[in-house]
Tab-separated table of C-alpha atoms and ligand atoms in Angstrom:
chain	number	residue	atom	x	y	z
B	1216	MET	CA	123.970	97.651	124.012
B	1217	ILE	CA	127.069	99.783	123.609
B	1218	LEU	CA	130.446	98.071	123.917
B	1219	ASP	CA	133.634	99.881	124.632
B	1220	ILE	CA	137.050	98.249	124.239
B	1221	ASP	CA	138.972	98.780	127.460
B	1222	ASN	CA	142.409	100.319	127.107
B	1223	PHE	CA	141.927	100.869	123.420
B	1224	ARG	CA	143.798	104.170	123.572
B	1225	LEU	CA	146.638	102.458	125.324
B	1226	ILE	CA	146.859	99.797	122.643
B	1227	ASN	CA	146.987	102.519	120.008
B	1228	GLU	CA	149.653	104.431	121.847
B	1229	MET	CA	151.828	101.553	122.987
B	1230	TYR	CA	151.765	99.708	119.704
B	1231	SER	CA	150.345	101.431	116.663
B	1232	ARG	CA	147.164	102.630	115.052
B	1233	GLU	CA	147.328	99.580	112.799
B	1234	MET	CA	147.447	97.346	115.832
B	1235	GLY	CA	144.448	99.186	117.250
B	1236	ASP	CA	142.520	98.789	114.005
B	1237	ASN	CA	143.503	95.186	113.851
B	1238	VAL	CA	142.243	94.573	117.379
B	1239	PHE	CA	139.006	96.372	116.644
B	1240	ARG	CA	138.455	94.397	113.452
B	1241	THR	CA	139.169	91.074	115.092
B	1242	VAL	CA	136.989	91.822	118.084
B	1243	SER	CA	134.090	92.889	115.917
B	1244	ARG	CA	134.497	89.861	113.658
B	1245	PHE	CA	134.292	87.549	116.643
B	1246	ILE	CA	131.307	89.373	118.091
B	1247	GLN	CA	129.581	89.399	114.740
B	1248	ALA	CA	129.963	85.644	114.514
B	1249	MET	CA	128.215	85.051	117.813
B	1250	LEU	CA	125.308	87.447	117.415
B	1251	PRO	CA	121.832	86.014	117.263
B	1252	GLU	CA	119.911	86.481	114.042
B	1253	ASN	CA	117.840	89.371	115.272
B	1254	ALA	CA	120.822	91.536	116.150
B	1255	ALA	CA	123.192	93.764	114.221
B	1256	LEU	CA	126.568	95.248	115.076
B	1257	TYR	CA	127.651	98.826	114.367
B	1258	ARG	CA	130.845	100.740	114.817
B	1259	LEU	CA	129.956	103.912	116.637
B	1260	ASP	CA	133.298	105.649	116.864
B	1261	LYS	CA	136.953	104.841	117.515
B	1262	ASP	CA	136.591	102.217	120.200
B	1263	ARG	CA	132.872	101.792	120.610
B	1264	MET	CA	130.459	99.483	118.939
B	1265	GLY	CA	126.770	99.021	119.373
B	1266	ILE	CA	124.580	95.987	119.194
B	1267	LEU	CA	120.995	96.587	118.224
B	1268	ALA	CA	118.710	93.650	118.872
B	1269	GLY	CA	115.000	93.157	118.655
B	1270	TYR	CA	112.774	90.956	120.766
B	1271	VAL	CA	115.245	90.410	123.586
B	1272	THR	CA	115.166	91.131	127.283
B	1273	LYS	CA	117.877	92.971	129.147
B	1274	CYS	CA	118.738	89.699	130.823
B	1275	GLU	CA	119.444	88.115	127.469
B	1276	MET	CA	121.586	91.086	126.459
B	1277	TRP	CA	123.503	90.804	129.686
B	1278	ASP	CA	124.034	87.155	129.025
B	1279	LEU	CA	125.285	87.959	125.545
B	1280	TYR	CA	127.727	90.449	127.020
B	1281	GLN	CA	129.120	87.850	129.390
B	1282	ARG	CA	129.568	85.400	126.569
B	1283	ILE	CA	131.354	88.082	124.555
B	1284	GLN	CA	133.706	88.737	127.489
B	1285	LYS	CA	134.477	85.057	127.835
B	1286	MET	CA	135.024	84.631	124.118
B	1287	LEU	CA	137.395	87.604	123.952
B	1288	LEU	CA	139.541	86.173	126.695
B	1289	GLN	CA	139.967	83.074	124.599
B	1290	ILE	CA	141.323	84.920	121.594
B	1291	THR	CA	145.005	84.099	121.508
B	1292	GLU	CA	146.092	86.452	118.762
B	1293	TRP	CA	147.471	89.109	121.089
B	1294	ARG	CA	148.965	86.841	123.731
B	1295	ALA	CA	152.420	87.384	122.287
B	1296	TYR	CA	152.083	91.103	122.828
B	1297	GLY	CA	151.173	90.598	126.418
B	1298	PHE	CA	147.814	92.274	126.533
B	1299	LYS	CA	144.315	91.015	126.691
B	1300	VAL	CA	141.241	92.649	125.311
B	1301	GLU	CA	138.169	93.243	127.391
B	1302	VAL	CA	135.078	95.226	126.725
B	1303	SER	CA	132.753	97.173	128.957
B	1304	ALA	CA	129.119	97.457	128.131
B	1305	GLY	CA	126.112	99.590	128.789
B	1306	CYS	CA	122.730	98.340	127.870
B	1307	SER	CA	119.351	99.911	127.542
B	1308	GLY	CA	116.065	98.713	126.236
B	1309	TYR	CA	113.132	100.256	124.504
B	1310	PRO	CA	110.562	101.256	125.594
B	1311	GLN	CA	111.933	101.217	129.170
B	1312	ASP	CA	114.837	103.547	128.527
B	1313	GLY	CA	114.429	104.626	124.977
B	1314	CYS	CA	117.123	106.908	123.799
B	1315	MET	CA	120.014	104.544	123.160
B	1316	VAL	CA	118.204	103.113	120.185
B	1317	ASN	CA	118.008	106.595	118.781
B	1318	GLU	CA	121.706	106.951	119.307
B	1319	LEU	CA	122.374	103.642	117.568
B	1320	LEU	CA	120.221	104.472	114.622
B	1321	GLN	CA	121.825	107.837	114.380
B	1322	TYR	CA	125.234	106.218	114.100
B	1323	ALA	CA	124.105	103.437	111.800
B	1324	GLU	CA	124.980	104.218	108.230
B	1325	TYR	CA	121.875	104.071	106.230
B	1326	ALA	CA	121.447	105.327	102.739
B	1327	LEU	CA	118.670	105.791	100.283
B	1328	LEU	CA	119.195	104.244	96.877
B	1329	TYR	CA	117.011	104.588	93.822
B	1330	GLN	CA	115.941	101.947	91.336
B	1331	PRO	CA	114.852	103.145	87.889
B	1332	GLN	CA	111.366	102.508	86.575
B	1333	ILE	CA	111.321	102.397	82.771
B	1334	ASP	CA	108.364	102.692	80.431
B	1335	GLY	CA	106.795	99.472	79.130
B	1336	LYS	CA	108.810	99.533	75.918
B	1337	GLY	CA	112.011	99.760	77.881
B	1338	GLU	CA	113.003	103.075	76.373
B	1339	GLN	CA	112.786	105.860	78.877
B	1340	ILE	CA	113.150	106.272	82.630
B	1341	LYS	CA	109.862	107.410	84.114
B	1342	GLY	CA	110.571	107.368	87.795
B	1343	VAL	CA	112.423	105.724	90.647
B	1344	GLU	CA	111.629	103.713	93.722
B	1345	ALA	CA	113.503	104.828	96.821
B	1346	LEU	CA	114.968	101.852	98.677
B	1347	ALA	CA	116.713	102.127	102.023
B	1348	ARG	CA	119.919	100.244	102.741
B	1349	PHE	CA	121.901	99.825	105.898
B	1350	GLN	CA	125.626	99.671	105.588
B	1351	ASP	CA	126.984	97.059	107.953
B	1352	GLU	CA	130.450	96.942	109.541
B	1353	GLU	CA	132.192	95.864	106.366
B	1354	GLY	CA	130.223	98.282	104.251
B	1355	VAL	CA	128.104	95.472	102.877
B	1356	PRO	CA	124.635	96.785	102.120
B	1357	VAL	CA	121.750	95.149	103.981
B	1358	ALA	CA	118.227	95.506	102.641
B	1359	VAL	CA	116.090	97.420	105.042
B	1360	THR	CA	113.421	94.741	104.961
B	1361	GLU	CA	115.707	92.657	107.139
B	1362	PHE	CA	115.706	95.488	109.582
B	1363	LEU	CA	112.063	96.436	109.667
B	1364	PRO	CA	111.152	94.147	112.570
B	1365	ILE	CA	113.872	95.710	114.703
B	1366	LEU	CA	112.792	99.215	113.732
B	1367	GLU	CA	109.192	98.353	114.455
B	1368	GLU	CA	109.989	96.730	117.766
B	1369	HIS	CA	111.863	99.823	118.883
B	1370	GLY	CA	109.178	102.229	117.803
B	1371	MET	CA	111.539	103.609	115.175
B	1372	ILE	CA	109.512	102.874	112.107
B	1373	VAL	CA	107.669	106.181	112.162
B	1374	PRO	CA	110.725	108.451	112.408
B	1375	PHE	CA	112.503	106.174	109.951
B	1376	GLY	CA	109.633	106.455	107.478
B	1377	LYS	CA	109.718	110.223	107.788
B	1378	TRP	CA	113.440	110.235	107.138
B	1379	VAL	CA	112.917	108.149	103.988
B	1380	ALA	CA	110.130	110.415	102.755
B	1381	ARG	CA	112.040	113.617	103.369
B	1382	THR	CA	115.286	112.348	101.869
B	1383	ALA	CA	113.559	110.948	98.793
B	1384	MET	CA	111.768	114.220	98.165
B	1385	GLN	CA	114.864	116.307	98.824
B	1386	ASN	CA	116.892	114.215	96.389
B	1387	GLY	CA	114.069	113.847	93.899
B	1388	LYS	CA	113.213	117.494	93.568
B	1389	LYS	CA	115.956	118.289	91.122
B	1390	TRP	CA	114.930	115.445	88.810
B	1391	LEU	CA	111.588	117.145	88.256
B	1392	VAL	CA	113.065	120.312	86.824
B	1393	ARG	CA	113.587	118.835	83.377
B	1394	ASN	CA	111.152	115.926	83.797
B	1395	PRO	CA	107.949	117.373	85.218
B	1396	ASP	CA	106.158	114.001	85.127
B	1397	PHE	CA	108.937	112.090	86.866
B	1398	LYS	CA	107.691	109.976	89.798
B	1399	VAL	CA	109.417	109.182	93.065
B	1400	SER	CA	108.026	106.162	94.935
B	1401	ILE	CA	108.465	105.496	98.614
B	1402	ASN	CA	107.439	102.379	100.544
B	1403	ALA	CA	105.194	102.451	103.551
B	1404	SER	CA	104.845	99.523	105.924
B	1405	ALA	CA	101.605	98.359	107.466
B	1406	LEU	CA	102.582	99.867	110.795
B	1407	GLN	CA	103.075	103.286	109.269
B	1408	LEU	CA	99.689	103.130	107.601
B	1409	MET	CA	98.157	102.504	110.987
B	1410	GLN	CA	99.361	105.817	112.379
B	1411	ALA	CA	96.562	108.328	112.288
B	1412	ASP	CA	99.044	111.035	111.248
B	1413	PHE	CA	100.671	109.135	108.401
B	1414	ALA	CA	99.035	110.971	105.501
B	1415	SER	CA	99.292	114.415	107.062
B	1416	ASP	CA	102.968	113.823	107.891
B	1417	ILE	CA	103.733	112.886	104.290
B	1418	LEU	CA	101.826	115.874	102.962
B	1419	ARG	CA	103.539	118.238	105.382
B	1420	ILE	CA	106.982	116.923	104.433
B	1421	ALA	CA	106.162	117.345	100.734
B	1422	GLU	CA	105.052	120.900	101.487
B	1423	GLU	CA	108.216	121.662	103.429
B	1424	GLU	CA	110.437	120.222	100.733
B	1425	GLY	CA	108.565	121.906	97.902
B	1426	PHE	CA	107.859	118.545	96.283
B	1427	PRO	CA	104.629	118.428	94.234
B	1428	TYR	CA	102.097	115.858	95.460
B	1429	LYS	CA	101.470	114.539	91.972
B	1430	ASN	CA	105.091	113.400	91.598
B	1431	LEU	CA	104.974	111.272	94.717
B	1432	ILE	CA	103.879	107.643	94.842
B	1433	VAL	CA	103.349	105.863	98.142
B	1434	GLU	CA	103.650	102.085	97.837
B	1435	LEU	CA	101.563	99.925	100.132
B	1436	THR	CA	101.335	96.183	100.375
B	1437	GLU	CA	98.147	94.233	100.628
B	1438	SER	CA	98.850	93.241	104.198
B	1439	CYS	CA	98.630	96.926	105.127
B	1440	ALA	CA	94.915	96.957	104.899
B	1441	VAL	CA	93.995	94.078	107.141
B	1442	GLU	CA	94.502	95.140	110.720
B	1443	ASN	CA	92.976	98.504	111.177
B	1444	LEU	CA	90.921	99.200	108.158
B	1445	ASN	CA	89.584	102.572	109.251
B	1446	ILE	CA	92.860	104.312	109.881
B	1447	PHE	CA	94.311	102.714	106.781
B	1448	MET	CA	91.410	103.945	104.665
B	1449	ASP	CA	91.558	107.455	106.107
B	1450	ASN	CA	95.250	107.710	105.272
B	1451	PHE	CA	94.737	106.199	101.871
B	1452	LEU	CA	91.877	108.505	100.922
B	1453	HIS	CA	93.538	111.589	102.349
B	1454	LEU	CA	96.674	111.046	100.263
B	1455	ARG	CA	94.737	110.413	97.084
B	1456	GLN	CA	92.421	113.334	97.663
B	1457	MET	CA	95.429	115.608	97.767
B	1458	GLY	CA	96.836	114.171	94.558
B	1459	VAL	CA	99.510	111.871	95.926
B	1460	HIS	CA	99.554	108.633	93.941
B	1461	VAL	CA	99.225	105.297	95.649
B	1462	ALA	CA	100.646	102.000	94.390
B	1463	MET	CA	99.876	98.491	95.516
B	1464	ASP	CA	103.166	96.671	95.938
B	1465	ASP	CA	103.848	92.921	95.614
B	1466	PHE	CA	100.563	92.431	93.803
B	1467	GLY	CA	99.509	88.813	93.424
B	1468	THR	CA	101.126	87.495	96.582
B	1469	GLY	CA	98.334	88.230	99.065
B	1470	TYR	CA	95.270	86.240	99.912
B	1471	SER	CA	92.777	88.484	98.226
B	1472	SER	CA	94.541	90.584	95.651
B	1473	LEU	CA	91.490	91.014	93.493
B	1474	GLN	CA	89.211	92.009	96.322
B	1475	MET	CA	91.836	94.455	97.488
B	1476	LEU	CA	91.884	95.946	94.026
B	1477	LYS	CA	88.138	96.347	94.128
B	1478	ASP	CA	88.042	97.996	97.562
B	1479	THR	CA	91.091	100.220	97.355
B	1480	PRO	CA	91.242	102.063	94.076
B	1481	VAL	CA	94.971	102.629	93.676
B	1482	ASP	CA	96.759	104.487	90.885
B	1483	VAL	CA	99.390	101.862	90.161
B	1484	VAL	CA	99.553	98.115	90.645
B	1485	LYS	CA	103.030	96.624	90.986
B	1486	ILE	CA	103.066	92.966	89.978
B	1487	ASP	CA	105.305	90.967	92.280
B	1488	ARG	CA	108.590	89.827	90.820
B	1489	SER	CA	107.790	86.160	91.431
B	1490	PHE	CA	105.613	86.259	88.324
B	1491	VAL	CA	108.476	87.294	86.084
B	1492	ALA	CA	110.731	84.689	87.617
B	1493	GLU	CA	108.538	81.955	86.167
B	1494	ILE	CA	107.360	83.669	83.053
B	1495	GLY	CA	109.524	81.530	80.752
B	1496	SER	CA	108.263	78.235	82.092
B	1497	SER	CA	104.728	78.892	83.200
B	1498	GLU	CA	101.852	79.831	80.974
B	1499	PHE	CA	99.894	80.776	84.064
B	1500	HIS	CA	102.375	83.397	85.201
B	1501	LYS	CA	102.562	84.912	81.746
B	1502	THR	CA	98.797	85.010	81.390
B	1503	PHE	CA	98.465	86.461	84.875
B	1504	ILE	CA	100.559	89.452	83.884
B	1505	SER	CA	98.550	90.227	80.741
B	1506	PHE	CA	95.363	89.647	82.671
B	1507	VAL	CA	96.318	92.141	85.368
B	1508	VAL	CA	97.266	94.699	82.725
B	1509	SER	CA	93.962	94.270	80.987
B	1510	ILE	CA	91.759	94.436	84.099
B	1511	CYS	CA	93.693	97.411	85.487
B	1512	HIS	CA	93.661	99.383	82.268
B	1513	THR	CA	89.916	98.890	82.003
B	1514	VAL	CA	89.480	100.821	85.244
B	1515	GLY	CA	92.277	103.306	84.703
B	1516	ILE	CA	94.980	101.796	86.887
B	1517	GLN	CA	98.575	101.759	85.659
B	1518	VAL	CA	100.694	98.631	85.923
B	1519	CYS	CA	104.334	98.253	86.878
B	1520	LEU	CA	106.079	94.923	86.439
B	1521	GLU	CA	108.827	94.198	88.936
B	1522	GLY	CA	111.820	91.905	88.768
B	1523	VAL	CA	112.718	91.880	85.075
B	1524	GLU	CA	116.278	90.619	85.177
B	1525	THR	CA	117.136	89.428	81.670
B	1526	GLN	CA	116.697	90.265	78.005
B	1527	GLU	CA	114.627	87.078	77.562
B	1528	GLU	CA	112.229	88.144	80.285
B	1529	PHE	CA	111.977	91.601	78.829
B	1530	ASP	CA	111.283	90.198	75.345
B	1531	LEU	CA	108.367	88.225	76.747
B	1532	VAL	CA	106.727	91.279	78.311
B	1533	LYS	CA	107.609	94.215	76.110
B	1534	ASN	CA	104.411	93.957	74.093
B	1535	MET	CA	102.159	93.597	77.093
B	1536	GLN	CA	101.284	97.304	77.321
B	1537	LEU	CA	102.897	97.660	80.712
B	1538	ASP	CA	103.172	101.212	81.956
B	1539	TYR	CA	106.389	100.677	83.898
B	1540	ILE	CA	109.049	98.015	84.204
B	1541	GLN	CA	111.436	97.782	87.109
B	1542	GLY	CA	114.206	95.250	87.572
B	1543	TYR	CA	117.890	94.489	87.498
B	1544	PHE	CA	117.839	94.328	83.698
B	1545	PHE	CA	117.285	98.076	83.617
B	1546	GLY	CA	119.145	98.938	86.772
B	1547	ARG	CA	119.799	97.945	90.341
B	1548	PRO	CA	119.119	100.345	93.182
B	1549	MET	CA	121.765	103.056	92.744
B	1550	GLU	CA	123.112	106.268	94.241
B	1551	LYS	CA	121.168	109.439	93.538
B	1552	GLU	CA	124.040	110.820	91.447
B	1553	LYS	CA	123.630	107.934	89.006
B	1554	ILE	CA	119.970	108.793	88.498
B	1555	THR	CA	120.908	112.424	87.856
B	1556	GLU	CA	123.415	111.194	85.256
B	1557	ILE	CA	120.835	108.985	83.537
B	1558	LEU	CA	118.452	111.901	83.343
B	1559	GLN	CA	121.009	114.214	81.715
A	2014	LIG	O1	108.715	94.929	98.099
A	2014	LIG	P1	109.380	95.812	97.096
A	2014	LIG	O2	108.864	95.636	95.713
A	2014	LIG	O3	109.403	97.267	97.516
A	2014	LIG	O4	110.888	95.313	97.064
A	2014	LIG	C1	111.837	95.887	96.272
A	2014	LIG	C2	113.058	94.995	96.416
A	2014	LIG	O5	113.209	94.199	95.258
A	2014	LIG	C3	114.341	95.774	96.573
A	2014	LIG	O6	115.050	95.251	97.638
A	2014	LIG	C4	115.057	95.566	95.257
A	2014	LIG	O7	116.448	95.546	95.438
A	2014	LIG	C5	114.547	94.213	94.820
A	2014	LIG	N1	114.598	94.071	93.369
A	2014	LIG	C6	114.352	95.018	92.458
A	2014	LIG	N2	114.474	94.550	91.192
A	2014	LIG	C7	114.813	93.245	91.308
A	2014	LIG	C8	115.090	92.202	90.338
A	2014	LIG	O8	115.068	92.393	89.131
A	2014	LIG	N3	115.387	90.976	90.851
A	2014	LIG	C9	115.431	90.739	92.184
A	2014	LIG	N4	115.731	89.504	92.590
A	2014	LIG	N5	115.184	91.684	93.113
A	2014	LIG	C10	114.876	92.931	92.684
A	2015	LIG	MN1	108.180	98.661	96.701
C-alpha cells in the first residue's frame, strides 16, 4: 500500500520545510506504531510512504488504511496551525497485481554487509559471509531473516537472492586479487533451493561477474533438503560439480543433522551459535563441537564455528582445530570498505 500525505506541498510552502519534515516524521511514527507485526513501513520519496505486508488480504489493508485515517485526525499537534493531515492510499496485492511490491522493494534501502571468518587460531581473515540488512525508516538495520517471509510471500525471494549473489560477487572480486583463497559465502533459503534454475543462475552470475567458482560458498540450512529432495539434490550436485563450495548452516539445530551430513556431502559445516553460547557451562556443548570437528575432518569436511562473542569463548575453542571462526568477537557484519581495510 502506498500512502501519500495530502497537501504536503502546501504545508511545506505555507509553513516551512522543517514543518513538513516534522509532519512526515510524526505521521510515520504514528503509523509505525499501529502496524501489525508482519508489515513494514518505508519512505518512498518526499511525501509518500509504503507499507509492505505479508499474509494479508486487500480488505485487511483497506481496513488498516481507514484506521490510519481515523488515527491521523486525532493527532492534535497541528491543531494550532489550523491544518489537518490526511493521507490517500493506493493498494495492490501480489500475485493479483504484482508490480507495486517490486516498486516497494526497489525503494527499500537494503544493504549487504560482510562478517569476517577467521582461521581457527584467530589470526587471519579467511573469508566473509554476506548478510543482507534492511534499513528501516530511522535507519535502524533490520536483519533480513525477519523479512524473508514477506519476500517469500510476494514471490520476491528469487530476485532478491540473485541480487545478493551478484552484489556479493561484485564486491568480493577485489578481495581475491591479493588473497586468491579468500571465500565469500552467501545464504540460500529453502525456497531458493527448490527452484530448478537456482544452481545455473548462481553459476551464470559468477560467470558474468568474473568471480571464480572456487571462491564462492553457498550456505544451506538443513531444512532446505526436506521438501523437494530431487530439485534440492540437483542444485546441490550441480554447484559442487562446478567447484562452488557448499556449507551447511546452523548445524546441530535440525532433527537429523547427522543423517543430513551423511546424505549431503558438503564442503563446510557451520556449527550453530547456540553451542558456543553454552560452552562455558555445558560439557555436552563443548564435547559436541570437538566431536563435529573430528567426524568432519575424518571425511574431509571443514568446520566453521559461529557465534564466538568473547575472549573466554575463544579461549575454550582455539585448540579445537576449527577451520574457521565467525562471531562478534572477531567482527560484526560490516560495510564492504571495512573488509577491504582489514585485508590491506
Ligand atoms: O543463519 P546464519 O548463520 O546465516 O545467521 C547469521 C546471523 O548471525 C547474522 O544475522 C549475524 O548477524 C548473526 N551473528 C553472527 N555472529 C554472531 C555472534 O557472535 N553472536 C550473535 N548473537 N549473533 C551473531
Ligand atoms: Mn549463514
